[in-house]
Amino acid sequence: MPDCRKDKIKCPKCGKEIEIDVWDNIDLPYDKEQKERVLRNSLFKINCDSCKIIFPIAYRCQYNDLEQKYLIWFAPRADETEQKAIAAYNQKLKMDKPLQLAQGGYRYRVVFNDNELREKVLIFDEGLDDRYIETMKVSYLSLLEKEFAEDEAKILGIYFDKRAAGGYRWVIVFDRKTPVAVDIDMNMYEDMKVKLKDIVEERMSEGLIQISAQWAWEVLQTKAAQAEKRNE
């Protein structure tokens, strides 16, 4: 069952002390309400009743889906302490035989903001593989940067999303522009699953891993290098 504890923080605007719920663990399928809050991007945001602002809060949380067998370690601070905790958990996975049996076949991921957490949950709910979604995202990035170059807006993030009417889209977040949605061609996803499978599997490690843009870029660079070598 999910673990929730009380804590107190001060509103960054008016200074009012606010009592908050801190979710150290969210276990599915037991707590569907908190899952919906993750998907709405509201779990890690607080509304101050005094001055009415909404502001983010940051704390570690483990999101564990027991049915679909994946665990996401949400680490918003991404500091040295957090890296040590992740390393300790990975070591425990190697040494703890009962834990290995209980979590056999699990996917382990690390994310560093609530948008990434929401994205991972959505991807896995759709029965998709986040590794190929991430390589697609990197492939799209150069095209999107050219498309929006005239707007002089910097792209802060690209996130996988599901359209209400069906199908999928990228939601592109900018620094000085409202988010923009672009349709995704899922034929590209199927193509990458075939062409990148061997490289993707080779780059996986046991335990918690960050499947990020950097990780995907290295996969694509390896594929490009292999193609170049074959053409020599």
mmCIF file of C-alpha atoms in Angstrom:
data_model
loop_
_atom_site.group_PDB
_atom_site.id
_atom_site.type_symbol
_atom_site.label_atom_id
_atom_site.label_comp_id
_atom_site.label_asym_id
_atom_site.label_seq_id
_atom_site.Cartn_x
_atom_site.Cartn_y
_atom_site.Cartn_z
ATOM 1 C CA MET A 1 0.000 0.000 0.000
ATOM 2 C CA PRO A 2 1.182 3.559 -0.587
ATOM 3 C CA ASP A 3 3.059 5.279 2.222
ATOM 4 C CA CYS A 4 1.966 8.830 3.029
ATOM 5 C CA ARG A 5 3.274 11.127 5.745
ATOM 6 C CA LYS A 6 2.604 14.691 6.774
ATOM 7 C CA ASP A 7 5.087 17.536 6.436
ATOM 8 C CA LYS A 8 5.007 21.331 6.552
ATOM 9 C CA ILE A 9 6.398 23.868 4.101
ATOM 10 C CA LYS A 10 6.158 27.620 3.691
ATOM 11 C CA CYS A 11 4.566 29.277 0.689
ATOM 12 C CA PRO A 12 7.373 30.919 -1.336
ATOM 13 C CA LYS A 13 5.198 33.992 -1.946
ATOM 14 C CA CYS A 14 3.315 34.813 1.259
ATOM 15 C CA GLY A 15 5.216 32.669 3.775
ATOM 16 C CA LYS A 16 2.143 30.858 5.089
ATOM 17 C CA GLU A 17 2.893 27.437 6.598
ATOM 18 C CA ILE A 18 1.099 24.691 4.690
ATOM 19 C CA GLU A 19 0.641 21.073 5.725
ATOM 20 C CA ILE A 20 1.279 18.683 2.838
ATOM 21 C CA ASP A 21 1.043 14.975 2.123
ATOM 22 C CA VAL A 22 4.359 13.380 1.174
ATOM 23 C CA TRP A 23 4.092 10.121 -0.751
ATOM 24 C CA ASP A 24 7.276 8.093 -0.255
ATOM 25 C CA ASN A 25 5.787 5.155 -2.146
ATOM 26 C CA ILE A 26 2.873 4.784 -4.543
ATOM 27 C CA ASP A 27 1.903 1.178 -5.213
ATOM 28 C CA LEU A 28 -0.450 0.261 -8.021
ATOM 29 C CA PRO A 29 -3.119 -1.068 -8.349
ATOM 30 C CA TYR A 30 -3.942 -0.086 -4.748
ATOM 31 C CA ASP A 31 -3.852 3.680 -5.101
ATOM 32 C CA LYS A 32 -5.427 4.724 -8.367
ATOM 33 C CA GLU A 33 -6.243 8.198 -7.041
ATOM 34 C CA GLN A 34 -2.567 9.107 -6.718
ATOM 35 C CA LYS A 35 -1.876 7.656 -10.162
ATOM 36 C CA GLU A 36 -4.519 9.997 -11.609
ATOM 37 C CA ARG A 37 -2.825 12.906 -9.842
ATOM 38 C CA VAL A 38 0.482 11.894 -11.423
ATOM 39 C CA LEU A 39 -1.164 11.837 -14.861
ATOM 40 C CA ARG A 40 -2.738 15.252 -14.202
ATOM 41 C CA ASN A 41 0.632 16.635 -13.049
ATOM 42 C CA SER A 42 -0.907 17.728 -9.749
ATOM 43 C CA LEU A 43 0.671 15.389 -7.174
ATOM 44 C CA PHE A 44 3.838 17.460 -6.822
ATOM 45 C CA LYS A 45 2.138 20.857 -6.879
ATOM 46 C CA ILE A 46 0.619 22.775 -3.964
ATOM 47 C CA ASN A 47 -2.111 25.399 -3.980
ATOM 48 C CA CYS A 48 -1.702 28.085 -1.307
ATOM 49 C CA ASP A 49 -5.134 28.956 0.117
ATOM 50 C CA SER A 50 -3.799 32.278 1.364
ATOM 51 C CA CYS A 51 -2.302 33.915 -1.746
ATOM 52 C CA LYS A 52 -3.767 31.452 -4.302
ATOM 53 C CA ILE A 53 -0.495 30.651 -6.079
ATOM 54 C CA ILE A 54 0.340 27.134 -7.238
ATOM 55 C CA PHE A 55 3.941 26.071 -6.722
ATOM 56 C CA PRO A 56 5.940 22.835 -7.164
ATOM 57 C CA ILE A 57 7.318 20.701 -4.360
ATOM 58 C CA ALA A 58 10.195 18.261 -4.725
ATOM 59 C CA TYR A 59 10.782 15.039 -2.825
ATOM 60 C CA ARG A 60 11.781 11.482 -3.611
ATOM 61 C CA CYS A 61 9.017 9.035 -4.458
ATOM 62 C CA GLN A 62 8.964 5.447 -5.673
ATOM 63 C CA TYR A 63 6.155 4.685 -8.127
ATOM 64 C CA ASN A 64 5.672 0.919 -8.224
ATOM 65 C CA ASP A 65 3.195 -0.771 -10.570
ATOM 66 C CA LEU A 66 2.866 -4.336 -9.321
ATOM 67 C CA GLU A 67 0.664 -5.486 -12.198
ATOM 68 C CA GLN A 68 2.675 -4.103 -15.109
ATOM 69 C CA LYS A 69 5.960 -4.758 -13.286
ATOM 70 C CA TYR A 70 7.800 -1.469 -13.394
ATOM 71 C CA LEU A 71 9.292 0.796 -10.762
ATOM 72 C CA ILE A 72 10.065 4.474 -11.338
ATOM 73 C CA TRP A 73 12.360 6.260 -8.896
ATOM 74 C CA PHE A 74 11.391 9.941 -8.904
ATOM 75 C CA ALA A 75 14.469 11.944 -7.834
ATOM 76 C CA PRO A 76 13.791 15.673 -8.381
ATOM 77 C CA ARG A 77 16.873 16.874 -6.526
ATOM 78 C CA ALA A 78 19.295 14.717 -8.556
ATOM 79 C CA ASP A 79 22.114 15.461 -6.118
ATOM 80 C CA GLU A 80 24.979 13.329 -4.818
ATOM 81 C CA THR A 81 22.858 11.974 -1.961
ATOM 82 C CA GLU A 82 20.218 10.833 -4.421
ATOM 83 C CA GLN A 83 22.800 9.191 -6.677
ATOM 84 C CA LYS A 84 24.153 7.262 -3.683
ATOM 85 C CA ALA A 85 20.641 6.133 -2.747
ATOM 86 C CA ILE A 86 20.029 4.902 -6.300
ATOM 87 C CA ALA A 87 23.365 3.057 -6.312
ATOM 88 C CA ALA A 88 22.502 1.472 -2.940
ATOM 89 C CA TYR A 89 19.128 0.297 -4.262
ATOM 90 C CA ASN A 90 20.774 -1.224 -7.339
ATOM 91 C CA GLN A 91 23.249 -3.020 -5.101
ATOM 92 C CA LYS A 92 20.380 -4.329 -2.989
ATOM 93 C CA LEU A 93 18.703 -5.682 -6.142
ATOM 94 C CA LYS A 94 21.856 -7.659 -6.923
ATOM 95 C CA MET A 95 22.247 -9.100 -3.415
ATOM 96 C CA ASP A 96 18.668 -9.541 -2.143
ATOM 97 C CA LYS A 97 17.396 -12.848 -3.537
ATOM 98 C CA PRO A 98 13.816 -12.543 -2.170
ATOM 99 C CA LEU A 99 13.574 -9.070 -3.735
ATOM 100 C CA GLN A 100 14.860 -10.442 -7.042
ATOM 101 C CA LEU A 101 12.168 -13.120 -7.014
ATOM 102 C CA ALA A 102 9.427 -10.643 -6.031
ATOM 103 C CA GLN A 103 10.429 -8.208 -8.750
ATOM 104 C CA GLY A 104 11.403 -10.639 -11.502
ATOM 105 C CA GLY A 105 10.856 -9.189 -14.951
ATOM 106 C CA TYR A 106 10.640 -5.629 -13.660
ATOM 107 C CA ARG A 107 11.624 -2.500 -15.579
ATOM 108 C CA TYR A 108 13.486 0.037 -13.442
ATOM 109 C CA ARG A 109 13.673 3.708 -14.366
ATOM 110 C CA VAL A 110 14.934 6.967 -12.849
ATOM 111 C CA VAL A 111 13.274 10.309 -13.645
ATOM 112 C CA PHE A 112 14.114 13.803 -12.422
ATOM 113 C CA ASN A 113 10.929 15.843 -12.867
ATOM 114 C CA ASP A 114 7.175 15.299 -12.689
ATOM 115 C CA ASN A 115 6.755 15.653 -16.463
ATOM 116 C CA GLU A 116 9.139 12.725 -16.959
ATOM 117 C CA LEU A 117 7.294 10.679 -14.337
ATOM 118 C CA ARG A 118 3.944 11.308 -16.028
ATOM 119 C CA GLU A 119 5.450 10.435 -19.414
ATOM 120 C CA LYS A 120 6.872 7.104 -18.239
ATOM 121 C CA VAL A 121 3.588 6.067 -16.614
ATOM 122 C CA LEU A 122 1.668 6.966 -19.773
ATOM 123 C CA ILE A 123 4.103 5.107 -22.047
ATOM 124 C CA PHE A 124 3.969 1.927 -19.965
ATOM 125 C CA ASP A 125 0.179 2.156 -19.628
ATOM 126 C CA GLU A 126 -0.030 2.186 -23.423
ATOM 127 C CA GLY A 127 2.060 -0.982 -23.619
ATOM 128 C CA LEU A 128 4.930 0.850 -25.322
ATOM 129 C CA ASP A 129 8.686 0.752 -24.801
ATOM 130 C CA ASP A 130 10.128 4.010 -23.474
ATOM 131 C CA ARG A 131 13.548 3.251 -24.967
ATOM 132 C CA TYR A 132 12.260 3.570 -28.530
ATOM 133 C CA ILE A 133 10.003 6.503 -27.646
ATOM 134 C CA GLU A 134 13.134 8.294 -26.439
ATOM 135 C CA THR A 135 15.106 7.533 -29.617
ATOM 136 C CA MET A 136 12.159 8.831 -31.656
ATOM 137 C CA LYS A 137 12.153 11.991 -29.582
ATOM 138 C CA VAL A 138 15.844 12.655 -30.257
ATOM 139 C CA SER A 139 15.295 12.038 -33.972
ATOM 140 C CA TYR A 140 12.463 14.559 -34.015
ATOM 141 C CA LEU A 141 14.392 17.190 -32.070
ATOM 142 C CA SER A 142 16.521 18.605 -34.898
ATOM 143 C CA LEU A 143 13.460 18.903 -37.135
ATOM 144 C CA LEU A 144 11.472 20.650 -34.431
ATOM 145 C CA GLU A 145 14.301 23.060 -33.659
ATOM 146 C CA LYS A 146 14.390 24.100 -37.314
ATOM 147 C CA GLU A 147 10.602 24.412 -37.468
ATOM 148 C CA PHE A 148 10.423 26.761 -34.487
ATOM 149 C CA ALA A 149 13.714 28.608 -35.063
ATOM 150 C CA GLU A 150 11.942 31.744 -36.284
ATOM 151 C CA ASP A 151 10.023 32.009 -33.006
ATOM 152 C CA GLU A 152 13.323 32.531 -31.136
ATOM 153 C CA ALA A 153 11.969 30.275 -28.399
ATOM 154 C CA LYS A 154 14.188 27.676 -26.761
ATOM 155 C CA ILE A 155 12.811 24.144 -26.478
ATOM 156 C CA LEU A 156 12.902 23.120 -22.799
ATOM 157 C CA GLY A 157 11.434 19.665 -23.203
ATOM 158 C CA ILE A 158 9.581 17.253 -25.489
ATOM 159 C CA TYR A 159 7.102 14.849 -23.918
ATOM 160 C CA PHE A 160 5.134 11.898 -25.217
ATOM 161 C CA ASP A 161 1.378 12.301 -24.769
ATOM 162 C CA LYS A 162 -1.884 10.618 -25.745
ATOM 163 C CA ARG A 163 -4.527 12.448 -27.743
ATOM 164 C CA ALA A 164 -8.049 12.372 -26.298
ATOM 165 C CA ALA A 165 -9.442 11.461 -29.732
ATOM 166 C CA GLY A 166 -6.883 8.685 -30.222
ATOM 167 C CA GLY A 167 -3.303 8.521 -31.398
ATOM 168 C CA TYR A 168 -0.219 10.097 -29.883
ATOM 169 C CA ARG A 169 1.540 13.449 -29.942
ATOM 170 C CA TRP A 170 4.648 15.275 -28.788
ATOM 171 C CA VAL A 171 4.030 18.151 -26.401
ATOM 172 C CA ILE A 172 6.850 20.654 -26.874
ATOM 173 C CA VAL A 173 7.569 22.999 -23.956
ATOM 174 C CA PHE A 174 9.313 26.332 -24.622
ATOM 175 C CA ASP A 175 10.870 29.021 -22.477
ATOM 176 C CA ARG A 176 8.958 31.952 -24.018
ATOM 177 C CA LYS A 177 6.062 30.327 -25.842
ATOM 178 C CA THR A 178 3.003 28.290 -24.960
ATOM 179 C CA PRO A 179 3.378 24.511 -25.454
ATOM 180 C CA VAL A 180 2.768 23.126 -28.940
ATOM 181 C CA ALA A 181 1.460 19.655 -29.873
ATOM 182 C CA VAL A 182 2.754 17.715 -32.896
ATOM 183 C CA ASP A 183 1.343 14.373 -34.087
ATOM 184 C CA ILE A 184 3.554 11.277 -33.829
ATOM 185 C CA ASP A 185 3.971 8.807 -36.683
ATOM 186 C CA MET A 186 4.048 5.454 -34.843
ATOM 187 C CA ASN A 187 5.413 3.718 -37.963
ATOM 188 C CA MET A 188 8.715 5.261 -36.924
ATOM 189 C CA TYR A 189 8.395 3.575 -33.516
ATOM 190 C CA GLU A 190 7.921 0.143 -35.086
ATOM 191 C CA ASP A 191 10.859 0.784 -37.429
ATOM 192 C CA MET A 192 13.165 1.695 -34.555
ATOM 193 C CA LYS A 193 12.152 -1.396 -32.585
ATOM 194 C CA VAL A 194 13.494 -3.489 -35.444
ATOM 195 C CA LYS A 195 16.596 -1.483 -36.394
ATOM 196 C CA LEU A 196 17.821 -0.544 -32.904
ATOM 197 C CA LYS A 197 16.912 -3.652 -30.881
ATOM 198 C CA ASP A 198 20.426 -5.108 -30.601
ATOM 199 C CA ILE A 199 22.045 -1.791 -29.634
ATOM 200 C CA VAL A 200 19.292 -0.929 -27.162
ATOM 201 C CA GLU A 201 19.604 -4.281 -25.390
ATOM 202 C CA GLU A 202 23.401 -3.963 -25.218
ATOM 203 C CA ARG A 203 23.132 -0.563 -23.538
ATOM 204 C CA MET A 204 20.803 -1.752 -20.769
ATOM 205 C CA SER A 205 22.135 -2.349 -17.285
ATOM 206 C CA GLU A 206 20.563 -4.078 -14.305
ATOM 207 C CA GLY A 207 18.519 -2.051 -11.854
ATOM 208 C CA LEU A 208 17.502 1.592 -11.979
ATOM 209 C CA ILE A 209 18.522 3.374 -15.170
ATOM 210 C CA GLN A 210 17.780 6.758 -16.698
ATOM 211 C CA ILE A 211 16.433 6.373 -20.238
ATOM 212 C CA SER A 212 17.063 9.959 -21.293
ATOM 213 C CA ALA A 213 17.766 12.026 -24.398
ATOM 214 C CA GLN A 214 21.489 11.510 -23.805
ATOM 215 C CA TRP A 215 21.017 7.742 -23.579
ATOM 216 C CA ALA A 216 18.967 7.743 -26.805
ATOM 217 C CA TRP A 217 21.468 9.989 -28.604
ATOM 218 C CA GLU A 218 24.270 7.530 -27.789
ATOM 219 C CA VAL A 219 22.159 4.662 -29.179
ATOM 220 C CA LEU A 220 21.606 6.549 -32.436
ATOM 221 C CA GLN A 221 25.274 7.515 -32.668
ATOM 222 C CA THR A 222 26.265 3.861 -32.268
ATOM 223 C CA LYS A 223 23.844 2.907 -35.047
ATOM 224 C CA ALA A 224 25.270 5.623 -37.320
ATOM 225 C CA ALA A 225 28.827 4.458 -36.617
ATOM 226 C CA GLN A 226 27.905 0.881 -37.494
ATOM 227 C CA ALA A 227 26.338 1.990 -40.766
ATOM 228 C CA GLU A 228 29.402 4.054 -41.635
ATOM 229 C CA LYS A 229 31.704 1.128 -40.910
ATOM 230 C CA ARG A 230 29.681 -1.157 -43.191
ATOM 231 C CA ASN A 231 29.989 1.381 -46.023
ATOM 232 C CA GLU A 232 33.773 1.657 -45.798
#
